[in-house]
C-alpha cells in the first residue's frame, strides 16, 4: 500500500534519497569496522528515469566515503524499465560509474534473457514464486535452466523467499550463488545486523572453520548470505 501511494503522489524520489543516505551511512560504518559487506537498494521506475539520479547518487556516496562497487542497485522486473530506452541508458550510466546492477524478482514479469543479456547486470534474483516451484521436478528444471543461462551471461544468481532447509538444499544443488529469506533472518535494524554477523562469526570460529562472514553479502532491510555460510 505504502510504496504505490508514494509513487502515485510523486514522493518516491525524495523518500528514496532518504533511504539511500541512511543505507550508505550504515554501509560506511560496517566497512570501517572491517566487514566486507555490500548493500542492495531497490530502485523505482521514477528514480531510474530521473535525470539527476546518477549525480545525486554519486554525491551521497562521496559524502559517506562509499565506493560505488559496494552498492547493488536493484531494478524490479515487474516494472517495464528494462525495455524503456531512457531507463536502459540510465542503468548503463550507473554501471559505468561503478555501481553493480541486479534484476530483482526475475520470473514475475516479462523480461527475456536476450533483453537481460544486453544490459550490464551483475546478478539476477529469482522471484519467490519461482523458488517455491522447485518442490516439483518441473520447477527444478526451470530453475536449473535459468541458473545455467545466467552463468553463461556471467550473472550471479540469487534466490528470494528461502524459508526451509529443503529448499536451501535443492537451490545449493542447482548451483544458486546466494540465498535470501526467513530461513536465515527476518529484516533487522543496523545494530541487530552487526550482532547477527558477529554471532555467525563466533559460531564459525567454534566449528574451527576458517571461513568468516566477512564474505557475506548483506541487503539493507533484507538478508542474503553466501550458500556455503548458511550452515553456520
Short mmCIF file of C-alpha atoms in Angstrom, two decimals:
data_model
loop_
_atom_site.label_atom_id
_atom_site.label_comp_id
_atom_site.label_asym_id
_atom_site.label_seq_id
_atom_site.Cartn_x
_atom_site.Cartn_y
_atom_site.Cartn_z
CA UNK A 1 0.00 0.00 0.00
CA UNK A 2 2.71 2.44 1.05
CA UNK A 3 5.09 2.21 -1.91
CA UNK A 4 2.44 2.51 -4.67
CA UNK A 5 0.96 5.51 -2.85
CA UNK A 6 4.39 7.17 -2.61
CA UNK A 7 4.85 6.52 -6.33
CA UNK A 8 1.41 7.94 -7.16
CA UNK A 9 1.93 11.12 -5.10
CA UNK A 10 5.40 11.72 -6.54
CA UNK A 11 7.13 11.28 -3.18
CA UNK A 12 9.17 8.19 -4.05
CA UNK A 13 12.23 10.11 -5.32
CA UNK A 14 12.57 12.23 -2.16
CA UNK A 15 11.86 9.21 0.02
CA UNK A 16 14.40 7.19 -1.99
CA UNK A 17 17.17 9.68 -1.28
CA UNK A 18 16.44 9.45 2.46
CA UNK A 19 16.72 5.66 2.28
CA UNK A 20 19.91 5.82 0.20
CA UNK A 21 21.53 8.30 2.58
CA UNK A 22 20.75 6.08 5.57
CA UNK A 23 21.88 2.93 3.80
CA UNK A 24 25.19 4.48 2.71
CA UNK A 25 25.83 5.76 6.24
CA UNK A 26 25.34 2.28 7.69
CA UNK A 27 27.41 0.71 4.93
CA UNK A 28 30.30 3.08 5.66
CA UNK A 29 30.07 2.17 9.36
CA UNK A 30 30.17 -1.57 8.64
CA UNK A 31 33.09 -1.18 6.26
CA UNK A 32 35.03 0.88 8.81
CA UNK A 33 34.63 -1.99 11.26
CA UNK A 34 36.27 -4.33 8.77
CA UNK A 35 33.22 -6.14 7.37
CA UNK A 36 33.38 -6.78 3.63
CA UNK A 37 29.69 -6.03 3.18
CA UNK A 38 27.62 -4.79 0.25
CA UNK A 39 24.25 -3.07 0.41
CA UNK A 40 21.46 -3.67 -2.08
CA UNK A 41 18.85 -0.97 -2.72
CA UNK A 42 15.63 -1.31 -4.68
CA UNK A 43 15.01 1.43 -7.23
CA UNK A 44 11.68 2.65 -8.52
CA UNK A 45 10.98 3.47 -12.14
CA UNK A 46 10.70 7.17 -11.25
CA UNK A 47 14.16 7.14 -9.69
CA UNK A 48 15.74 5.44 -12.68
CA UNK A 49 14.16 7.88 -15.12
CA UNK A 50 15.16 10.94 -13.06
CA UNK A 51 17.95 12.73 -14.96
CA UNK A 52 19.59 13.91 -11.72
CA UNK A 53 19.65 10.48 -10.10
CA UNK A 54 23.19 9.32 -11.09
CA UNK A 55 24.71 12.64 -9.98
CA UNK A 56 22.86 12.66 -6.67
CA UNK A 57 23.81 9.06 -6.04
CA UNK A 58 27.50 9.84 -6.57
CA UNK A 59 27.23 12.87 -4.26
CA UNK A 60 25.67 10.85 -1.44
CA UNK A 61 28.27 8.09 -1.88
CA UNK A 62 31.12 10.62 -1.72
CA UNK A 63 29.62 12.21 1.38
CA UNK A 64 29.80 8.88 3.21
CA UNK A 65 33.06 7.71 1.57
CA UNK A 66 31.25 4.80 -0.07
CA UNK A 67 32.71 3.14 -3.17
CA UNK A 68 30.13 2.52 -5.94
CA UNK A 69 31.07 -1.17 -6.23
CA UNK A 70 29.99 -1.66 -2.61
CA UNK A 71 26.41 -0.98 -3.74
CA UNK A 72 23.99 -3.17 -5.70
CA UNK A 73 21.09 -1.33 -7.32
CA UNK A 74 18.03 -3.47 -7.96
CA UNK A 75 15.64 -2.86 -10.86
CA UNK A 76 12.45 -4.87 -10.42
CA UNK A 77 11.49 -6.90 -13.47
CA UNK A 78 7.81 -6.21 -12.88
CA UNK A 79 8.42 -2.57 -13.79
CA UNK A 80 8.73 -2.22 -17.60
CA UNK A 81 12.00 -0.33 -17.24
CA UNK A 82 14.35 -2.76 -19.00
CA UNK A 83 12.70 -2.13 -22.34
CA UNK A 84 12.49 1.64 -21.80
CA UNK A 85 15.21 3.44 -23.82
CA UNK A 86 15.80 6.15 -21.20
CA UNK A 87 15.71 3.59 -18.39
CA UNK A 88 18.27 1.41 -20.14
CA UNK A 89 20.51 4.43 -20.75
CA UNK A 90 20.28 5.40 -17.07
CA UNK A 91 21.18 1.89 -15.92
CA UNK A 92 24.15 1.88 -18.28
CA UNK A 93 25.28 5.23 -16.79
CA UNK A 94 25.09 3.80 -13.28
CA UNK A 95 27.08 0.76 -14.34
CA UNK A 96 29.79 2.91 -15.91
CA UNK A 97 30.07 4.87 -12.65
CA UNK A 98 30.80 1.57 -10.93
CA UNK A 99 27.54 0.61 -9.23
CA UNK A 100 26.54 -3.04 -9.54
CA UNK A 101 23.14 -3.84 -11.02
CA UNK A 102 20.63 -6.56 -10.24
CA UNK A 103 17.41 -7.75 -11.90
CA UNK A 104 15.02 -8.18 -8.99
CA UNK A 105 12.04 -10.58 -8.96
CA UNK A 106 13.07 -12.31 -12.19
CA UNK A 107 10.30 -14.64 -13.30
CA UNK A 108 7.49 -12.36 -12.13
CA UNK A 109 7.43 -10.19 -15.26
CA UNK A 110 8.15 -10.49 -18.94
CA UNK A 111 11.89 -9.86 -19.37
CA UNK A 112 13.73 -12.21 -21.67
CA UNK A 113 17.30 -13.42 -21.29
CA UNK A 114 18.03 -11.65 -24.55
CA UNK A 115 16.99 -8.33 -23.00
CA UNK A 116 18.78 -9.01 -19.72
CA UNK A 117 21.92 -10.06 -21.59
CA UNK A 118 22.05 -6.72 -23.40
CA UNK A 119 22.24 -4.78 -20.14
CA UNK A 120 25.26 -4.50 -17.78
CA UNK A 121 23.67 -6.52 -14.96
CA UNK A 122 25.80 -8.31 -12.39
CA UNK A 123 23.18 -10.53 -10.79
CA UNK A 124 19.73 -11.97 -11.30
CA UNK A 125 17.31 -12.57 -8.44
CA UNK A 126 14.79 -15.38 -8.80
CA UNK A 127 11.37 -14.36 -7.54
CA UNK A 128 9.96 -16.24 -4.55
CA UNK A 129 7.20 -17.75 -6.73
CA UNK A 130 9.79 -19.43 -8.95
CA UNK A 131 11.73 -20.60 -5.90
CA UNK A 132 8.63 -22.27 -4.42
CA UNK A 133 8.18 -24.26 -7.64
CA UNK A 134 11.40 -26.20 -7.07
CA UNK A 135 9.41 -28.57 -4.89
CA UNK A 136 8.37 -30.20 -8.18
CA UNK A 137 10.61 -31.85 -10.79
CA UNK A 138 9.40 -29.44 -13.49
CA UNK A 139 10.06 -26.47 -11.25
CA UNK A 140 13.60 -27.67 -10.60
CA UNK A 141 14.24 -27.98 -14.33
CA UNK A 142 13.04 -24.43 -14.90
CA UNK A 143 15.25 -23.02 -12.16
CA UNK A 144 18.20 -25.08 -13.39
CA UNK A 145 17.72 -23.65 -16.88
CA UNK A 146 17.65 -20.10 -15.51
CA UNK A 147 20.79 -20.75 -13.43
CA UNK A 148 22.65 -22.24 -16.40
CA UNK A 149 21.70 -19.37 -18.70
CA UNK A 150 22.64 -16.81 -16.04
CA UNK A 151 26.07 -18.36 -15.65
CA UNK A 152 26.51 -18.23 -19.44
CA UNK A 153 25.83 -14.49 -19.24
CA UNK A 154 28.23 -14.10 -16.31
CA UNK A 155 25.49 -13.28 -13.79
CA UNK A 156 25.38 -14.27 -10.13
CA UNK A 157 22.08 -15.92 -9.21
CA UNK A 158 20.22 -15.04 -6.01
CA UNK A 159 17.14 -16.90 -4.77
CA UNK A 160 14.50 -14.99 -2.81
CA UNK A 161 11.98 -16.42 -0.37
CA UNK A 162 14.09 -19.27 1.05
CA UNK A 163 12.23 -20.45 4.14
CA UNK A 164 13.05 -24.16 4.59
CA UNK A 165 16.14 -26.34 4.79
CA UNK A 166 14.71 -28.50 2.00
CA UNK A 167 14.56 -25.56 -0.41
CA UNK A 168 18.03 -24.42 0.64
CA UNK A 169 19.47 -27.86 -0.11
CA UNK A 170 17.87 -28.04 -3.55
CA UNK A 171 18.97 -24.50 -4.50
CA UNK A 172 22.54 -25.24 -3.44
CA UNK A 173 22.49 -28.39 -5.58
CA UNK A 174 21.20 -26.37 -8.55
CA UNK A 175 24.17 -24.01 -8.27
CA UNK A 176 22.44 -20.87 -6.99
CA UNK A 177 25.12 -18.48 -5.69
CA UNK A 178 23.27 -16.66 -2.90
CA UNK A 179 20.13 -17.29 -0.85
CA UNK A 180 17.78 -14.83 0.81
CA UNK A 181 14.87 -15.46 3.13
CA UNK A 182 13.43 -16.00 6.60
CA UNK A 183 15.37 -19.25 6.96
CA UNK A 184 18.40 -17.08 7.75
CA UNK A 185 16.93 -13.94 9.30
CA UNK A 186 13.97 -11.62 9.25
CA UNK A 187 14.58 -7.91 8.48
CA UNK A 188 16.99 -6.43 11.02
CA UNK A 189 17.93 -2.92 12.10
CA UNK A 190 21.59 -1.81 11.81
CA UNK A 191 22.57 -2.67 15.40
CA UNK A 192 20.87 -6.06 15.27
CA UNK A 193 22.54 -6.66 11.91
CA UNK A 194 26.02 -6.33 13.41
CA UNK A 195 25.04 -8.52 16.35
CA UNK A 196 23.77 -11.16 13.91
CA UNK A 197 27.01 -11.10 11.90
CA UNK A 198 29.20 -11.33 14.99
CA UNK A 199 27.24 -14.32 16.27
CA UNK A 200 27.66 -16.05 12.90
CA UNK A 201 31.40 -15.42 13.06
CA UNK A 202 31.60 -16.79 16.60
CA UNK A 203 29.70 -19.91 15.54
CA UNK A 204 32.05 -20.38 12.59
CA UNK A 205 35.10 -19.98 14.84
CA UNK A 206 33.68 -22.50 17.31
CA UNK A 207 33.42 -25.02 14.49
CA UNK A 208 37.04 -24.36 13.57
CA UNK A 209 36.07 -23.17 10.10
CA UNK A 210 38.44 -20.59 8.64
CA UNK A 211 35.66 -19.02 6.57
CA UNK A 212 34.17 -15.90 8.15
CA UNK A 213 31.16 -13.79 7.50
CA UNK A 214 33.40 -11.07 6.15
CA UNK A 215 32.47 -12.76 2.85
CA UNK A 216 28.76 -12.17 3.47
CA UNK A 217 26.57 -10.00 1.28
CA UNK A 218 24.03 -8.04 3.30
CA UNK A 219 20.96 -6.43 1.82
CA UNK A 220 19.58 -3.36 3.52
CA UNK A 221 16.39 -4.42 5.33
CA UNK A 222 16.84 -7.89 3.78
CA UNK A 223 19.40 -10.63 4.33
CA UNK A 224 21.50 -12.60 1.88
CA UNK A 225 24.29 -14.97 2.86
CA UNK A 226 26.56 -16.99 0.60
CA UNK A 227 25.23 -20.59 0.42
CA UNK A 228 28.43 -22.07 1.88
CA UNK A 229 27.90 -20.00 5.00
CA UNK A 230 24.31 -20.93 5.67
CA UNK A 231 25.18 -23.90 7.84
CA UNK A 232 26.81 -21.68 10.45
#
